[in-house]
CSV table of C-alpha atoms in Angstrom, one decimal:
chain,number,residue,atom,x,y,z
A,94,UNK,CA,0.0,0.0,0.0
A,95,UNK,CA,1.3,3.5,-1.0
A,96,UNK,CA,1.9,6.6,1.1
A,97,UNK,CA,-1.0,7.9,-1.3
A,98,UNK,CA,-3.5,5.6,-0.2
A,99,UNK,CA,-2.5,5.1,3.3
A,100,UNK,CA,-2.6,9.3,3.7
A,101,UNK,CA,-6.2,9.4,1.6
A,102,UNK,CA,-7.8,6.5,4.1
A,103,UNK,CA,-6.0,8.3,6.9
A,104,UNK,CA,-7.5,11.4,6.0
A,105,UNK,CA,-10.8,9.9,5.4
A,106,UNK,CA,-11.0,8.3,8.6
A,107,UNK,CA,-10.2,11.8,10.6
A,108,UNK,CA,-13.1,12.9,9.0
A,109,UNK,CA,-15.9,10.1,9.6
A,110,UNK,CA,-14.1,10.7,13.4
A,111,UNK,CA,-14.7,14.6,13.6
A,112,UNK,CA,-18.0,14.2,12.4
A,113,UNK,CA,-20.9,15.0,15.3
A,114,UNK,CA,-23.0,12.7,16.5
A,115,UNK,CA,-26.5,12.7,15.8
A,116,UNK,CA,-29.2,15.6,17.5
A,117,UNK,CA,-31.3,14.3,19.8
A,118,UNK,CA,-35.1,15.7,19.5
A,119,UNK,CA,-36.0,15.5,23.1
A,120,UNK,CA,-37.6,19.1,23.2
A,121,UNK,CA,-41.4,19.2,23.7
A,122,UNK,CA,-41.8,21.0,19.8
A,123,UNK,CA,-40.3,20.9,16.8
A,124,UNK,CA,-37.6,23.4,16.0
A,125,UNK,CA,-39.3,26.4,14.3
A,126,UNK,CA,-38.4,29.8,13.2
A,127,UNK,CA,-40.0,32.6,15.5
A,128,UNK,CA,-42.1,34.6,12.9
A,129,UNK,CA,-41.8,37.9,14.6
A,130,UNK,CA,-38.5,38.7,15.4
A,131,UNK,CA,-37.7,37.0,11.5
A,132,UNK,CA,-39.9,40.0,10.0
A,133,UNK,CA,-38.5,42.7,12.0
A,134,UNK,CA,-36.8,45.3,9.6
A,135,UNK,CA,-33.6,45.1,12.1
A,136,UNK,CA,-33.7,41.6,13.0
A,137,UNK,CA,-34.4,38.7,10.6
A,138,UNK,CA,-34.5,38.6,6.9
A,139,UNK,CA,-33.7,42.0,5.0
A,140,UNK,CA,-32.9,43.4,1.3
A,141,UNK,CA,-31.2,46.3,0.2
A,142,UNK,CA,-33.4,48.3,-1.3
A,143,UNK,CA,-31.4,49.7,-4.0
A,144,UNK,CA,-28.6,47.0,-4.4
A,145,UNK,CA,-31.2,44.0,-3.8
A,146,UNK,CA,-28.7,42.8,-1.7
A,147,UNK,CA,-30.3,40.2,0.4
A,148,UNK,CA,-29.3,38.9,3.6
A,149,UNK,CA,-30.2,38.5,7.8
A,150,UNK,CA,-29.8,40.4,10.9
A,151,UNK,CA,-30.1,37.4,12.6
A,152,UNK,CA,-32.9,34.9,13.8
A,153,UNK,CA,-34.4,32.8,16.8
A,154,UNK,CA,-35.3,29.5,16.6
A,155,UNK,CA,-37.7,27.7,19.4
A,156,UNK,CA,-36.5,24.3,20.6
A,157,UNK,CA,-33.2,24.0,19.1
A,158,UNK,CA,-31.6,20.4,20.1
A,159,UNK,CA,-28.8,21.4,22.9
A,160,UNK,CA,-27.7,17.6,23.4
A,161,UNK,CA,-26.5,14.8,21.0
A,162,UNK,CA,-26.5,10.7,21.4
A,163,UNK,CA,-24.1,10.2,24.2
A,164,UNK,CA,-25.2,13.3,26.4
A,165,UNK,CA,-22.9,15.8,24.9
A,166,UNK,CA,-23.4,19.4,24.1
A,167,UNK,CA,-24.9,20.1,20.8
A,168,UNK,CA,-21.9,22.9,19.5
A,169,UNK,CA,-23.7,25.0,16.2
A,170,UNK,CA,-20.4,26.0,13.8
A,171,UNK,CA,-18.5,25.8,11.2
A,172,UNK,CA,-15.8,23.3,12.3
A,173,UNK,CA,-16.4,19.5,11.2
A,174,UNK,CA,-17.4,18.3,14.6
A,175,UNK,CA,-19.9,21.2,15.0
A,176,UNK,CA,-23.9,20.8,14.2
A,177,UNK,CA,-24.8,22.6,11.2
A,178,UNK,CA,-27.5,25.5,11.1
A,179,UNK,CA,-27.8,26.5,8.0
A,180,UNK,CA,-30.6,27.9,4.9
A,181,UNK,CA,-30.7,27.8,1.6
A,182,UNK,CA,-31.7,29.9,-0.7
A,183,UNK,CA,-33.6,28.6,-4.3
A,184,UNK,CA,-36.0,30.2,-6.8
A,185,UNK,CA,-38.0,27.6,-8.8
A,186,UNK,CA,-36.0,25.0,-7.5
A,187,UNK,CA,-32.6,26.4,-8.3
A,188,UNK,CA,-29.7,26.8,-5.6
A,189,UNK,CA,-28.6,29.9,-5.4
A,190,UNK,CA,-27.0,30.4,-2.0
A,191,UNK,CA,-26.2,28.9,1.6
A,192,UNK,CA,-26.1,30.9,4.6
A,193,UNK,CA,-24.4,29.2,8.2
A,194,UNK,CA,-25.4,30.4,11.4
A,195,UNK,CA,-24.2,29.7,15.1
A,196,UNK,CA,-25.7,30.7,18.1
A,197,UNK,CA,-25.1,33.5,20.4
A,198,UNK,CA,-27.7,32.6,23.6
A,199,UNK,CA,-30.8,31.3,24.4
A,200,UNK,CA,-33.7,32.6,26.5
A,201,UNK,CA,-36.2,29.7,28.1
A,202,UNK,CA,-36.9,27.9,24.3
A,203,UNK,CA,-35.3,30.1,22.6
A,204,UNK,CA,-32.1,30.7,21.0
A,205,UNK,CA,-30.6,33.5,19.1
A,206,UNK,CA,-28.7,32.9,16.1
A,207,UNK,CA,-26.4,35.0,13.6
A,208,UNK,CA,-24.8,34.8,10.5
A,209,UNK,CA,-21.6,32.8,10.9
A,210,UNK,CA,-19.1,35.0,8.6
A,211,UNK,CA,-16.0,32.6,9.5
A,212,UNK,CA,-12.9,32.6,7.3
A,213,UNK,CA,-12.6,32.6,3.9
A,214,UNK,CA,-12.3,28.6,3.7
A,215,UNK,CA,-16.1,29.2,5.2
A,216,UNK,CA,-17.2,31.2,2.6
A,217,UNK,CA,-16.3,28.9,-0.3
A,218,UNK,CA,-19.3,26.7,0.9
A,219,UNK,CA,-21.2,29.3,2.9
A,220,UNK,CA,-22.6,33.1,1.9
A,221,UNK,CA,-22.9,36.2,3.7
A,222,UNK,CA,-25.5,37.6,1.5
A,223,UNK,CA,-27.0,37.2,-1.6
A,224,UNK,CA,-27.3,39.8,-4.4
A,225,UNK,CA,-31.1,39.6,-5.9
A,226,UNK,CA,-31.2,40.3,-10.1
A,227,UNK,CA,-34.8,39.4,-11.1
A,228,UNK,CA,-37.9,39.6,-9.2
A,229,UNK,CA,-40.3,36.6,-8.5
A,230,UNK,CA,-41.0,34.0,-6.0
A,231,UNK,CA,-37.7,32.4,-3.7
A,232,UNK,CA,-37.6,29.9,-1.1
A,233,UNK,CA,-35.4,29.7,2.5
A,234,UNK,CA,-35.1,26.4,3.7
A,235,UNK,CA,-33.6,25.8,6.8
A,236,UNK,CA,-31.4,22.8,7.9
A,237,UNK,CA,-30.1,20.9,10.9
A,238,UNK,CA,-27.5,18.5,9.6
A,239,UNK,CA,-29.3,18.2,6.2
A,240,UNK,CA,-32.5,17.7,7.9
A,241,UNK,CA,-35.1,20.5,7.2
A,242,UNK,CA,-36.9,21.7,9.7
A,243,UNK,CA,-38.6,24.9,8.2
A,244,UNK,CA,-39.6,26.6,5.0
A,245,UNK,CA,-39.9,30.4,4.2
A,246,UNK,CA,-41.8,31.2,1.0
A,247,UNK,CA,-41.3,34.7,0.2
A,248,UNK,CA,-41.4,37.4,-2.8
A,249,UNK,CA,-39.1,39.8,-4.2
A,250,UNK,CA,-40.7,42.9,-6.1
A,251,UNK,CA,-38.7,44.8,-8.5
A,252,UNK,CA,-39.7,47.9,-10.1
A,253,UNK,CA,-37.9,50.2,-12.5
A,254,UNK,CA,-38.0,53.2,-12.6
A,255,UNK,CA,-39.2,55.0,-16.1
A,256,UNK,CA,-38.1,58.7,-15.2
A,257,UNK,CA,-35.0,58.8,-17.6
A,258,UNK,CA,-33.2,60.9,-14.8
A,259,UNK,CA,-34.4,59.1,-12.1
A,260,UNK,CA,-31.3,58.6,-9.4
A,261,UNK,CA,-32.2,55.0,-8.2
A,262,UNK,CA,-33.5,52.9,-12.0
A,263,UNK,CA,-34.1,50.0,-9.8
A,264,UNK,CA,-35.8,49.1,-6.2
A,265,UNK,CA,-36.4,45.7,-4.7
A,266,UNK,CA,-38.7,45.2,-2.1
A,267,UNK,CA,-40.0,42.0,-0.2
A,268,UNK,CA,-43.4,40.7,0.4
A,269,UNK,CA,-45.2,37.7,1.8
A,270,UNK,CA,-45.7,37.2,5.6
A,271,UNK,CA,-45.2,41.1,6.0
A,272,UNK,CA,-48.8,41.7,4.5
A,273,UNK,CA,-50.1,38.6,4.9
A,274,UNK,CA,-50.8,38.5,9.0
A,275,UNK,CA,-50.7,40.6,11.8
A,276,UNK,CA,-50.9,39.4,15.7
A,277,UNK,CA,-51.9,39.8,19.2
A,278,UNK,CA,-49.5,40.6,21.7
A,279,UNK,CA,-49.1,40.6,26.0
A,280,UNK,CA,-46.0,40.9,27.9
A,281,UNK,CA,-47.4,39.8,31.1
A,282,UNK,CA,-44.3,41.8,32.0
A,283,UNK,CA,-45.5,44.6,31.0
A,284,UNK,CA,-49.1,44.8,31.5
A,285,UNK,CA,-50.1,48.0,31.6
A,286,UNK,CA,-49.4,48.1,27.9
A,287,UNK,CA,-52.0,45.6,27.3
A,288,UNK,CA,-53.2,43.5,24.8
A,289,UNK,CA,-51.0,45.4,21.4
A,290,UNK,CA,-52.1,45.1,17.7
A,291,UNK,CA,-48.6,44.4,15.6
A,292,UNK,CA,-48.5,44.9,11.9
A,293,UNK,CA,-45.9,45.8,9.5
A,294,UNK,CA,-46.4,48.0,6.4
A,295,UNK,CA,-44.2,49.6,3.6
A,296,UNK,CA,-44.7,51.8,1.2
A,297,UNK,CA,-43.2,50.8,-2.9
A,298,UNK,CA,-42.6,54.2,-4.3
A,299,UNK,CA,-39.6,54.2,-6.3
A,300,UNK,CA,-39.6,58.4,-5.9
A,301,UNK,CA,-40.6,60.6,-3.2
A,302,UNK,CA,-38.8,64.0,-1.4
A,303,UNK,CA,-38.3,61.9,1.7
A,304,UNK,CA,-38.6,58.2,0.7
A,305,UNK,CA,-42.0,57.8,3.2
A,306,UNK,CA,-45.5,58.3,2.5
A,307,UNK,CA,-48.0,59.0,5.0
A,308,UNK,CA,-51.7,57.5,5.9
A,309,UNK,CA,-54.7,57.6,7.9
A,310,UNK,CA,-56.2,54.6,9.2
A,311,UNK,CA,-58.8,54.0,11.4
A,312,UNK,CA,-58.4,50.6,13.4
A,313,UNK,CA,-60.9,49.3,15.5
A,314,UNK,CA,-61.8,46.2,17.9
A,315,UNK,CA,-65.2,44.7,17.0
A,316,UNK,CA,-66.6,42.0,19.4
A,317,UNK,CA,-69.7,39.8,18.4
A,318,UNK,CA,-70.2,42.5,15.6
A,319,UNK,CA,-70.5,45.4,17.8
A,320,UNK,CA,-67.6,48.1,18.1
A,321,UNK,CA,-65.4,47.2,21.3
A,322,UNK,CA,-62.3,49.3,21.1
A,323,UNK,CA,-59.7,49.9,18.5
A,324,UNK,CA,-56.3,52.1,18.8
A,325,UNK,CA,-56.8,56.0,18.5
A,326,UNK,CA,-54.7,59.0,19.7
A,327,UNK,CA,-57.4,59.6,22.3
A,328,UNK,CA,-56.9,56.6,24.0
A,329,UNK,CA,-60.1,54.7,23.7
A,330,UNK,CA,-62.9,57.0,22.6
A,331,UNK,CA,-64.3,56.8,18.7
A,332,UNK,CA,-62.3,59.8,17.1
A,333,UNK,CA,-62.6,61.4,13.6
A,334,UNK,CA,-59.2,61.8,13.6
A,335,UNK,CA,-57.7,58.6,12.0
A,336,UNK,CA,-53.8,57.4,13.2
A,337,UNK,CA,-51.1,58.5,10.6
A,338,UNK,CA,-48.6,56.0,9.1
A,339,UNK,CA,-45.7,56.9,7.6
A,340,UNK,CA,-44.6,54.4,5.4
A,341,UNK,CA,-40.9,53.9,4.0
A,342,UNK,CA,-39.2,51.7,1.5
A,343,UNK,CA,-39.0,48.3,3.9
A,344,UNK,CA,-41.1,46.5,6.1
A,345,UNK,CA,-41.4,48.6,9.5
A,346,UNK,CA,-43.3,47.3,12.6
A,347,UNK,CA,-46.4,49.4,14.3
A,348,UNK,CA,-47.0,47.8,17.6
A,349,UNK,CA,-50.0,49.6,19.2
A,350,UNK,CA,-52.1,49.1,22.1
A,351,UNK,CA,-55.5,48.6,22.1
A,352,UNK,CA,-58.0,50.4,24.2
A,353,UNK,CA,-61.7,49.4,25.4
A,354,UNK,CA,-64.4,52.0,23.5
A,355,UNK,CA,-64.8,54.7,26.2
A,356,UNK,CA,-67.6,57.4,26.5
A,357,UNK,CA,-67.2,60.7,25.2
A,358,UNK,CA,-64.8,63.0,27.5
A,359,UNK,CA,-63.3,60.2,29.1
A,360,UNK,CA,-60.2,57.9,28.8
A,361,UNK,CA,-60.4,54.3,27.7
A,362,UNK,CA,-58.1,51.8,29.0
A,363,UNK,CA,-56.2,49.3,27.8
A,364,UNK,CA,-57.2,46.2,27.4
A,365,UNK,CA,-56.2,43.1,29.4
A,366,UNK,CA,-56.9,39.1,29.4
A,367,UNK,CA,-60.0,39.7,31.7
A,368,UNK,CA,-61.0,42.1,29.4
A,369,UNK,CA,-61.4,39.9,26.2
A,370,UNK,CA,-64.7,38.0,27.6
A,371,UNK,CA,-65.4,34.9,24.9
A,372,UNK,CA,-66.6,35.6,21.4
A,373,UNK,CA,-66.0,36.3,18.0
A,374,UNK,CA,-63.5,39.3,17.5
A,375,UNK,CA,-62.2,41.4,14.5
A,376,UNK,CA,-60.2,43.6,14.2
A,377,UNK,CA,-60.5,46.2,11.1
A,378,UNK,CA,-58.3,48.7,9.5
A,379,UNK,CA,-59.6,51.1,6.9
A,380,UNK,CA,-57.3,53.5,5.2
A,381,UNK,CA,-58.9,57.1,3.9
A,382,UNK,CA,-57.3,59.5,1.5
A,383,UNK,CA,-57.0,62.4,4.2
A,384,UNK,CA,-56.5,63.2,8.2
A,385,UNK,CA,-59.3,65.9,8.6
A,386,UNK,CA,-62.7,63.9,8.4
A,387,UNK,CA,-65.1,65.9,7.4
A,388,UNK,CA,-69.0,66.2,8.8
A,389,UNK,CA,-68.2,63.1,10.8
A,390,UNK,CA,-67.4,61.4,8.0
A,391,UNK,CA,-64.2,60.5,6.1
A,392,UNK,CA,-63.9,61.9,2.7
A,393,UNK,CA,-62.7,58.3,1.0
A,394,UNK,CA,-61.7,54.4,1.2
A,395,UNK,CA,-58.4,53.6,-0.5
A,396,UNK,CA,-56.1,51.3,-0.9
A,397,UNK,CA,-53.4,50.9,2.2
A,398,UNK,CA,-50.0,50.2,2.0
A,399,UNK,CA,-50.4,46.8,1.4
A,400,UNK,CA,-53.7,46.3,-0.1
A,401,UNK,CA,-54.7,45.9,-3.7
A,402,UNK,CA,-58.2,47.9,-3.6
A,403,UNK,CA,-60.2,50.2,-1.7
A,404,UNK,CA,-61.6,48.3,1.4
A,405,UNK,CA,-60.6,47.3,4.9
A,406,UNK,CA,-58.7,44.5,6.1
A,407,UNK,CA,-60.4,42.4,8.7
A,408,UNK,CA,-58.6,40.2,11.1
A,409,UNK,CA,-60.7,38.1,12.9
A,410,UNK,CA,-59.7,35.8,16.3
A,411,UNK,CA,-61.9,34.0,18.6
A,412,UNK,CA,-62.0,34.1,22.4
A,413,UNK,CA,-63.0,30.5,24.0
A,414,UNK,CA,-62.8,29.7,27.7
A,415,UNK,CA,-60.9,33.1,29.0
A,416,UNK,CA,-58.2,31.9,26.0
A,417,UNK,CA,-57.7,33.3,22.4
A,418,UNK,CA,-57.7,30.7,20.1
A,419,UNK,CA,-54.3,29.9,17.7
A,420,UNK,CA,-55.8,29.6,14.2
A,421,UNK,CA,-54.2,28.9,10.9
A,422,UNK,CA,-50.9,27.8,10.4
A,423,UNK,CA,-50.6,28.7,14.6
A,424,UNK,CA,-52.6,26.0,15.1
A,425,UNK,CA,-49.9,22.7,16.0
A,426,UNK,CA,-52.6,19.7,15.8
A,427,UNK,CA,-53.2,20.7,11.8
A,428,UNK,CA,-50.0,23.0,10.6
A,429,UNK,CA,-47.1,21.1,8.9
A,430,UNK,CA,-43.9,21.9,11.6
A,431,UNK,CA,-42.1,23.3,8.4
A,432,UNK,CA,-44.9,25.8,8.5
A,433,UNK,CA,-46.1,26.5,12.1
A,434,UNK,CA,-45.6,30.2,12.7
A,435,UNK,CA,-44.3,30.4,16.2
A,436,UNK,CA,-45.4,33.2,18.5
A,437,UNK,CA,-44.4,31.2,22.0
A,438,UNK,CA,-47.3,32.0,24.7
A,439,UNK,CA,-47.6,35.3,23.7
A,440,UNK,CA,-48.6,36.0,20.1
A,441,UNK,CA,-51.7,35.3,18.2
A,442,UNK,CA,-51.3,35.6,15.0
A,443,UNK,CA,-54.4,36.2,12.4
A,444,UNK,CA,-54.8,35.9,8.9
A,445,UNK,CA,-57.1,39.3,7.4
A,446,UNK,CA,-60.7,38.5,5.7
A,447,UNK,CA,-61.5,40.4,2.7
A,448,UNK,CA,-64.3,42.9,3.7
A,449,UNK,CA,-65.7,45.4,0.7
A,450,UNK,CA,-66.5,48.3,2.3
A,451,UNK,CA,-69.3,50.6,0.8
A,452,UNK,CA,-66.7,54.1,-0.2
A,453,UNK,CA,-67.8,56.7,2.1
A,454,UNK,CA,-69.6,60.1,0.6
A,455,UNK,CA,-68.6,63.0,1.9
């Protein structure tokens, strides 16, 4: 036998050696992607919005294996004895990128993670971003040790810009979960807050003075089909001065408390657990084309940041037993664990309902 071959099985042996031994899935869940923090312009998943330059702030996952067969330590890296965390990145099935992370603490369930940047031997194999060209749909799928464990179907929007002397010819922007949900939150923490409404909105203008563009929407708490409470500057009681949004060119986060309907001159308050009696809730938002309401009444329905016509967006959630209700892909008995959006004990997350609304005369 040659020094060759002696050195090639030598060298193949080291490996099989330094490889980890397998996760164990002891936790009480799956691992899953925690939806809100992944959203969060800041936080998770981001694109440049000129360069389409594509790439994460960082992520959490819930119930991440921290032991392997033999009662080690589960070690998330690069090297070959570590556990790999990693996505990837496809569009219509083809690879386009592979992103490692490693983690940097955990909190009860949950761990943080960041992108692992490494040397450059790591980024032969692994990315630190990824520069979008074309618009369309793209996948992330996530991986621990080449078993996936969650998918994230998202969008890329890409619009150019037909002013000849237009600075910026090209913007990307993202979409999918963004528009698609918004959730209850309480920090038992901090309970004087309340129960808050989170959404996220953007605006897609590829020109404007100050790259924002401002709103007025009206959002109100319906319970059993009568109005309940909503989030207004006044704290509670109905105003016909609608909330103003100020949009920009990525995904931002409104997180807003809501208030119980008070009666005129007084404050309402917010609203906590005992508060939300059982029965069927929404939650509306209607955007109108100006601030000052005029006669009581707004001048006009439009579209919102998000939305494709003139209407509100409903958001419906049911209260059973003292307890809202997960629905949708928060429900664990019917979603897929690649698709279960986590929110922990403290989101609820909720799909909107289309509901035409009549536009309002002035």
């Amino acid at each position: 036998m040659n020094r060759l071959l002696i050195s090639a099985l030598w060298l193949s042996a080291a490996a099989l050696y330094a490889q980890p031994k397998p996760l164990i899935y002891d936790k009480p869940f799956p691992p899953a992607i925690v939806m809100s923090s992944f959203l969060e312009s800041g936080k998770g998943l981001r694109i440049d919005n000129e360069s389409g330059r594509l790439g994460f702030n960082g992520l959490t996952v819930s119930f991440l294996p921290d032991k392997e067969e033999g009662g080690g330590a589960a070690k998330y890296g690069y090297e070959p004895n570590d556990h790999k965390l990693y996505a990837t990145l496809s569009q219509g099935g083809n690879g386009l990128a592979k992103f490692l992370f490693q983690t940097s603490g955990t909190e009860g369930p949950f761990t943080r993670c960041q992108i692992l940047s490494g040397s450059t031997e790591t980024q032969k194999e692994y990315a630190l971003d990824y520069v979008v060209t074309i618009g369309g749909d793209y996948k992330l799928e996530f991986f621990l040790d080449s078993k996936k464990f969650y998918d994230f179907p998202f969008s890329v929007v890409k619009k150019e810009n037909p002013d000849k002397f237009a600075e910026v010819k090209t913007r990307y922007f993202l979409n999918g979960m963004w528009s698609d949900y918004g959730f209850l939150t309480f920090d038992p923490q901090n309970e004087g807050r309340g129960f808050r409404w989170v959404f996220f909105h953007q605006q897609e203008e590829l020109e404007t003075p100050t790259a924002t563009k401002e709103y007025a929407v009206d959002i109100e708490l319906f319970k059993n089909g009568k109005l309940y409470g909503g989030i207004t500057s006044d704290k509670g009681q109905k105003s016909y001065q609608p909330l103003r949004l100020k949009s920009k060119r990525m995904w931002q986060r409104e997180d807003l408390t809501l208030y119980a309907l008070a009666p005129q001159d007084k404050s309402g308050k917010a609203i906590k657990p005992a508060d939300l009696t059982d029965g069927k809730y929404e939650i509306r938002m209607t955007y109108y084309d100006t601030y000052e309401w005029q006669n009581g009444k707004p001048t006009k329905v439009v579209a919102g940041p998000f939305q494709k016509k003139a209407g509100a967006d409903v958001f419906p959630f049911e209260v059973k037993g003292g307890k809202i209700q997960y629905q949708d892909r928060q429900a664990r008995d019917s979603a897929p664990p690649e698709q279960f959006i986590e929110g922990g004990n403290s989101e609820w997350w909720t799909k909107p309902n289309s509901l035409t609304l009549k536009l309002l005369e002035q």
